[in-house]
Amino acid sequence: MNTFLENSLFFGAIISLLGYELGLILKKKFKMAILNPLLIGVIAVIAVLVLFDIDYDTYNKGGQYISYLLTPATVCLAVPLYEQLTLLKNNWKAVLAGILSGSLTSLVGVFVLAKLFHFSHEQYVTMLPKSITTAIGMGVSEELGGIVTITVAVIIITGILGNVTADFIFRIFHIKDPIAKGLALGTSAHAIGTAKAMEIGPVEGAMSSLSIAVAGLFTVIGASIFADFM
């Protein structure tokens, strides 16, 4: 069985998609935020790899085909933004202020925690791009001398947490404005947060889509500055 799985060209892609589909089914059935399809997919893939004693490189031979879709999928997020272009023009100052403050909060938060837990410089810069999309975060981490594989894991965890806790956070802080919700999700939880924003509504999805690109740009600039602080 192991030999068959290891020699299958699309093994990684297939178990990834099946794990995600399992998550969708569970989320639809139980209506619980913790049953995030991506989280369930990650757990399912890890379980299969451990159960059949398959190493990551073997899985990634097929799993990488899904990664190829990451960049075009991110570009496609411009579509809902275009549909809400008038709304963006009328609120561009608030939008830029929101994204900038969110990006700075992320960088300052990493810096404070790195100081508190005595991180090394390598560990510190690994965490800096935690709130931006993987396509940008990997490049930032590599350029600053971080551990790229850990950066990817941290970005995914950040996105899942943002997706899962969004509704709770909005209720606690009485955030009802659709623009504010979209900016918060896109700036703090990148593409995974944007998926949640699109579930909430078209305005939220459009603002979150914008936040991914702009927050990514702010973080690229900000991370290079913050990297010198430790």
mmCIF file of C-alpha atoms in Angstrom:
data_model
loop_
_atom_site.group_PDB
_atom_site.id
_atom_site.type_symbol
_atom_site.label_atom_id
_atom_site.label_comp_id
_atom_site.label_asym_id
_atom_site.label_seq_id
_atom_site.Cartn_x
_atom_site.Cartn_y
_atom_site.Cartn_z
ATOM 1 C CA MET A 1 0.000 0.000 0.000
ATOM 2 C CA ASN A 2 2.807 2.389 0.932
ATOM 3 C CA THR A 3 4.614 1.717 -2.336
ATOM 4 C CA PHE A 4 1.462 2.472 -4.312
ATOM 5 C CA LEU A 5 0.873 5.740 -2.476
ATOM 6 C CA GLU A 6 4.499 6.850 -2.746
ATOM 7 C CA ASN A 7 4.618 6.160 -6.484
ATOM 8 C CA SER A 8 1.334 7.907 -7.223
ATOM 9 C CA LEU A 9 2.015 11.223 -8.959
ATOM 10 C CA PHE A 10 -1.085 12.942 -7.551
ATOM 11 C CA PHE A 11 -1.165 11.277 -4.122
ATOM 12 C CA GLY A 12 -0.415 14.522 -2.256
ATOM 13 C CA ALA A 13 -2.996 16.538 -4.155
ATOM 14 C CA ILE A 14 -5.678 13.870 -3.767
ATOM 15 C CA ILE A 15 -5.386 13.448 0.008
ATOM 16 C CA SER A 16 -5.228 17.238 0.419
ATOM 17 C CA LEU A 17 -8.466 17.717 -1.519
ATOM 18 C CA LEU A 18 -10.162 14.796 0.237
ATOM 19 C CA GLY A 19 -9.143 16.196 3.636
ATOM 20 C CA TYR A 20 -10.541 19.613 2.712
ATOM 21 C CA GLU A 21 -13.769 18.040 1.435
ATOM 22 C CA LEU A 22 -14.093 16.180 4.734
ATOM 23 C CA GLY A 23 -13.754 19.531 6.499
ATOM 24 C CA LEU A 24 -16.486 21.059 4.335
ATOM 25 C CA ILE A 25 -18.828 18.181 5.153
ATOM 26 C CA LEU A 26 -18.176 18.441 8.901
ATOM 27 C CA LYS A 27 -18.550 22.245 8.868
ATOM 28 C CA LYS A 28 -21.859 21.993 6.999
ATOM 29 C CA LYS A 29 -23.184 19.277 9.283
ATOM 30 C CA PHE A 30 -22.202 20.637 12.711
ATOM 31 C CA LYS A 31 -22.024 24.418 11.995
ATOM 32 C CA MET A 32 -19.059 24.850 14.349
ATOM 33 C CA ALA A 33 -16.344 27.458 13.719
ATOM 34 C CA ILE A 34 -13.617 25.148 15.034
ATOM 35 C CA LEU A 35 -14.398 22.702 12.222
ATOM 36 C CA ASN A 36 -12.608 24.890 9.701
ATOM 37 C CA PRO A 37 -12.164 22.940 6.428
ATOM 38 C CA LEU A 38 -8.504 23.932 6.120
ATOM 39 C CA LEU A 39 -7.777 22.922 9.718
ATOM 40 C CA ILE A 40 -9.536 19.590 9.230
ATOM 41 C CA GLY A 41 -7.648 19.119 5.955
ATOM 42 C CA VAL A 42 -4.291 19.710 7.644
ATOM 43 C CA ILE A 43 -5.124 17.256 10.441
ATOM 44 C CA ALA A 44 -6.336 14.654 7.932
ATOM 45 C CA VAL A 45 -3.175 14.921 5.805
ATOM 46 C CA ILE A 46 -0.921 14.642 8.870
ATOM 47 C CA ALA A 47 -2.885 11.600 10.049
ATOM 48 C CA VAL A 48 -2.488 9.842 6.695
ATOM 49 C CA LEU A 49 1.241 10.580 6.519
ATOM 50 C CA VAL A 50 1.804 9.303 10.066
ATOM 51 C CA LEU A 51 -0.446 6.257 9.620
ATOM 52 C CA PHE A 52 1.269 5.082 6.436
ATOM 53 C CA ASP A 53 4.742 6.330 7.468
ATOM 54 C CA ILE A 54 5.116 8.584 4.415
ATOM 55 C CA ASP A 55 7.656 11.406 4.537
ATOM 56 C CA TYR A 56 6.821 14.982 3.611
ATOM 57 C CA ASP A 57 8.939 15.070 0.436
ATOM 58 C CA THR A 58 6.994 12.143 -0.981
ATOM 59 C CA TYR A 59 3.689 13.849 -0.161
ATOM 60 C CA ASN A 60 4.847 17.156 -1.608
ATOM 61 C CA LYS A 61 5.602 15.628 -5.029
ATOM 62 C CA GLY A 62 1.863 15.652 -5.620
ATOM 63 C CA GLY A 63 0.843 18.300 -3.094
ATOM 64 C CA GLN A 64 2.906 20.953 -4.843
ATOM 65 C CA TYR A 65 0.438 21.019 -7.728
ATOM 66 C CA ILE A 66 -2.086 22.681 -5.427
ATOM 67 C CA SER A 67 0.549 25.250 -4.438
ATOM 68 C CA TYR A 68 0.875 26.271 -8.088
ATOM 69 C CA LEU A 69 -2.695 27.598 -7.900
ATOM 70 C CA LEU A 70 -1.932 29.912 -4.972
ATOM 71 C CA THR A 71 -0.695 32.882 -7.013
ATOM 72 C CA PRO A 72 -3.466 32.896 -9.656
ATOM 73 C CA ALA A 73 -6.055 32.405 -6.920
ATOM 74 C CA THR A 74 -4.682 35.464 -5.109
ATOM 75 C CA VAL A 75 -4.827 37.497 -8.329
ATOM 76 C CA CYS A 76 -8.471 36.482 -8.837
ATOM 77 C CA LEU A 77 -9.330 38.218 -5.571
ATOM 78 C CA ALA A 78 -9.159 41.468 -7.558
ATOM 79 C CA VAL A 79 -12.560 40.637 -9.084
ATOM 80 C CA PRO A 80 -14.702 41.332 -5.972
ATOM 81 C CA LEU A 81 -12.601 44.435 -5.322
ATOM 82 C CA TYR A 82 -13.385 45.763 -8.794
ATOM 83 C CA GLU A 83 -17.086 45.224 -8.138
ATOM 84 C CA GLN A 84 -16.837 47.456 -5.027
ATOM 85 C CA LEU A 85 -14.558 50.091 -6.572
ATOM 86 C CA THR A 86 -16.928 52.988 -5.876
ATOM 87 C CA LEU A 87 -17.118 52.060 -2.204
ATOM 88 C CA LEU A 88 -13.324 51.948 -2.057
ATOM 89 C CA LYS A 89 -12.989 55.411 -3.633
ATOM 90 C CA ASN A 90 -15.384 56.885 -1.089
ATOM 91 C CA ASN A 91 -13.553 55.385 1.895
ATOM 92 C CA TRP A 92 -9.925 55.183 0.747
ATOM 93 C CA LYS A 93 -8.523 57.174 3.690
ATOM 94 C CA ALA A 94 -10.157 54.948 6.285
ATOM 95 C CA VAL A 95 -9.157 51.855 4.309
ATOM 96 C CA LEU A 96 -5.475 52.813 4.147
ATOM 97 C CA ALA A 97 -5.444 53.825 7.817
ATOM 98 C CA GLY A 98 -7.009 50.511 8.805
ATOM 99 C CA ILE A 99 -4.583 48.392 6.804
ATOM 100 C CA LEU A 100 -1.557 50.385 7.972
ATOM 101 C CA SER A 101 -2.560 50.133 11.636
ATOM 102 C CA GLY A 102 -3.225 46.407 11.266
ATOM 103 C CA SER A 103 0.150 45.774 9.641
ATOM 104 C CA LEU A 104 1.984 47.787 12.294
ATOM 105 C CA THR A 105 0.129 45.979 15.072
ATOM 106 C CA SER A 106 1.261 42.638 13.674
ATOM 107 C CA LEU A 107 4.913 43.696 13.447
ATOM 108 C CA VAL A 108 4.938 45.344 16.883
ATOM 109 C CA GLY A 109 3.219 42.301 18.399
ATOM 110 C CA VAL A 110 5.883 39.958 17.022
ATOM 111 C CA PHE A 111 8.648 42.274 18.252
ATOM 112 C CA VAL A 112 7.228 42.475 21.800
ATOM 113 C CA LEU A 113 6.699 38.704 22.049
ATOM 114 C CA ALA A 114 10.148 38.008 20.605
ATOM 115 C CA LYS A 115 11.674 40.207 23.312
ATOM 116 C CA LEU A 116 9.518 38.615 25.992
ATOM 117 C CA PHE A 117 10.467 35.050 25.033
ATOM 118 C CA HIS A 118 14.082 35.851 24.134
ATOM 119 C CA PHE A 119 13.914 34.798 20.483
ATOM 120 C CA SER A 120 17.057 34.662 18.410
ATOM 121 C CA HIS A 121 17.258 36.975 15.393
ATOM 122 C CA GLU A 122 16.515 34.039 13.078
ATOM 123 C CA GLN A 123 13.417 33.057 15.032
ATOM 124 C CA TYR A 124 12.286 36.675 15.212
ATOM 125 C CA VAL A 125 12.442 37.376 11.464
ATOM 126 C CA THR A 126 10.791 34.007 10.821
ATOM 127 C CA MET A 127 7.696 35.264 12.640
ATOM 128 C CA LEU A 128 7.538 38.789 11.208
ATOM 129 C CA PRO A 129 5.524 37.920 8.038
ATOM 130 C CA LYS A 130 2.964 35.818 9.931
ATOM 131 C CA SER A 131 -0.066 37.863 8.856
ATOM 132 C CA ILE A 132 0.536 38.144 5.104
ATOM 133 C CA THR A 133 -0.204 35.676 2.349
ATOM 134 C CA THR A 134 2.178 32.742 1.907
ATOM 135 C CA ALA A 135 3.307 33.815 -1.556
ATOM 136 C CA ILE A 136 4.736 37.056 -0.117
ATOM 137 C CA GLY A 137 5.640 35.819 3.367
ATOM 138 C CA MET A 138 7.977 33.100 2.108
ATOM 139 C CA GLY A 139 10.014 35.629 0.156
ATOM 140 C CA VAL A 140 10.182 38.042 3.102
ATOM 141 C CA SER A 141 11.335 35.311 5.484
ATOM 142 C CA GLU A 142 13.995 34.046 3.100
ATOM 143 C CA GLU A 143 15.296 37.540 2.388
ATOM 144 C CA LEU A 144 15.599 38.366 6.100
ATOM 145 C CA GLY A 145 17.307 35.068 6.969
ATOM 146 C CA GLY A 146 14.363 33.325 8.600
ATOM 147 C CA ILE A 147 13.297 29.676 8.528
ATOM 148 C CA VAL A 148 10.921 29.567 5.570
ATOM 149 C CA THR A 149 9.210 26.273 6.429
ATOM 150 C CA ILE A 150 8.307 27.557 9.898
ATOM 151 C CA THR A 151 7.136 30.844 8.390
ATOM 152 C CA VAL A 152 4.714 28.934 6.163
ATOM 153 C CA ALA A 153 3.375 26.981 9.150
ATOM 154 C CA VAL A 154 2.948 30.174 11.203
ATOM 155 C CA ILE A 155 1.144 31.933 8.322
ATOM 156 C CA ILE A 156 -1.276 29.019 7.957
ATOM 157 C CA ILE A 157 -1.943 28.867 11.711
ATOM 158 C CA THR A 158 -2.517 32.629 11.817
ATOM 159 C CA GLY A 159 -4.996 32.404 8.950
ATOM 160 C CA ILE A 160 -6.905 29.525 10.496
ATOM 161 C CA LEU A 161 -7.128 31.289 13.872
ATOM 162 C CA GLY A 162 -8.413 34.443 12.179
ATOM 163 C CA ASN A 163 -10.981 32.465 10.227
ATOM 164 C CA VAL A 164 -12.194 30.495 13.232
ATOM 165 C CA THR A 165 -12.351 33.370 15.749
ATOM 166 C CA ALA A 166 -13.647 36.136 13.431
ATOM 167 C CA ASP A 167 -17.327 35.921 14.360
ATOM 168 C CA PHE A 168 -16.515 35.795 18.080
ATOM 169 C CA ILE A 169 -14.174 38.810 17.871
ATOM 170 C CA PHE A 170 -16.728 40.837 15.903
ATOM 171 C CA ARG A 171 -19.406 40.111 18.497
ATOM 172 C CA ILE A 172 -17.180 40.902 21.493
ATOM 173 C CA PHE A 173 -16.041 44.258 20.113
ATOM 174 C CA HIS A 174 -19.383 45.087 18.441
ATOM 175 C CA ILE A 175 -17.806 45.422 14.977
ATOM 176 C CA LYS A 176 -20.699 45.675 12.532
ATOM 177 C CA ASP A 177 -19.386 47.786 9.663
ATOM 178 C CA PRO A 178 -18.702 45.541 6.610
ATOM 179 C CA ILE A 179 -15.632 47.554 5.574
ATOM 180 C CA ALA A 180 -14.097 47.213 9.037
ATOM 181 C CA LYS A 181 -14.772 43.469 9.081
ATOM 182 C CA GLY A 182 -13.164 42.972 5.676
ATOM 183 C CA LEU A 183 -10.086 45.036 6.518
ATOM 184 C CA ALA A 184 -9.613 43.222 9.825
ATOM 185 C CA LEU A 185 -9.789 39.778 8.243
ATOM 186 C CA GLY A 186 -7.592 40.535 5.245
ATOM 187 C CA THR A 187 -4.930 42.385 7.215
ATOM 188 C CA SER A 188 -4.650 39.883 10.058
ATOM 189 C CA ALA A 189 -5.502 36.562 8.412
ATOM 190 C CA HIS A 190 -4.610 37.013 4.702
ATOM 191 C CA ALA A 191 -6.246 34.634 2.164
ATOM 192 C CA ILE A 192 -7.785 32.298 4.735
ATOM 193 C CA GLY A 193 -9.364 35.269 6.456
ATOM 194 C CA THR A 194 -10.566 36.524 3.080
ATOM 195 C CA ALA A 195 -12.371 33.229 2.527
ATOM 196 C CA LYS A 196 -14.272 33.935 5.747
ATOM 197 C CA ALA A 197 -14.911 37.535 4.667
ATOM 198 C CA MET A 198 -16.453 36.325 1.415
ATOM 199 C CA GLU A 199 -18.750 34.052 3.395
ATOM 200 C CA ILE A 200 -19.941 37.061 5.407
ATOM 201 C CA GLY A 201 -20.671 39.324 2.429
ATOM 202 C CA PRO A 202 -19.454 40.885 -0.851
ATOM 203 C CA VAL A 203 -18.231 44.141 0.720
ATOM 204 C CA GLU A 204 -16.291 42.281 3.388
ATOM 205 C CA GLY A 205 -14.769 40.042 0.719
ATOM 206 C CA ALA A 206 -13.739 42.971 -1.478
ATOM 207 C CA MET A 207 -12.125 44.920 1.358
ATOM 208 C CA SER A 208 -10.340 41.806 2.585
ATOM 209 C CA SER A 209 -9.021 41.125 -0.929
ATOM 210 C CA LEU A 210 -7.563 44.619 -1.056
ATOM 211 C CA SER A 211 -6.025 44.200 2.386
ATOM 212 C CA ILE A 212 -4.037 41.146 1.308
ATOM 213 C CA ALA A 213 -2.100 43.078 -1.326
ATOM 214 C CA VAL A 214 -1.674 46.354 0.561
ATOM 215 C CA ALA A 215 -0.855 44.723 3.905
ATOM 216 C CA GLY A 216 1.660 42.535 2.074
ATOM 217 C CA LEU A 217 3.353 45.645 0.672
ATOM 218 C CA PHE A 218 3.358 47.424 4.045
ATOM 219 C CA THR A 219 4.759 44.319 5.751
ATOM 220 C CA VAL A 220 7.541 43.873 3.183
ATOM 221 C CA ILE A 221 8.680 47.430 3.938
ATOM 222 C CA GLY A 222 7.990 47.262 7.667
ATOM 223 C CA ALA A 223 9.618 43.851 8.196
ATOM 224 C CA SER A 224 12.890 45.046 6.662
ATOM 225 C CA ILE A 225 12.884 47.919 9.186
ATOM 226 C CA PHE A 226 11.781 45.854 12.202
ATOM 227 C CA ALA A 227 14.347 43.148 11.398
ATOM 228 C CA ASP A 228 17.093 45.527 12.571
ATOM 229 C CA PHE A 229 15.499 45.941 15.989
ATOM 230 C CA MET A 230 16.851 42.574 17.189
#
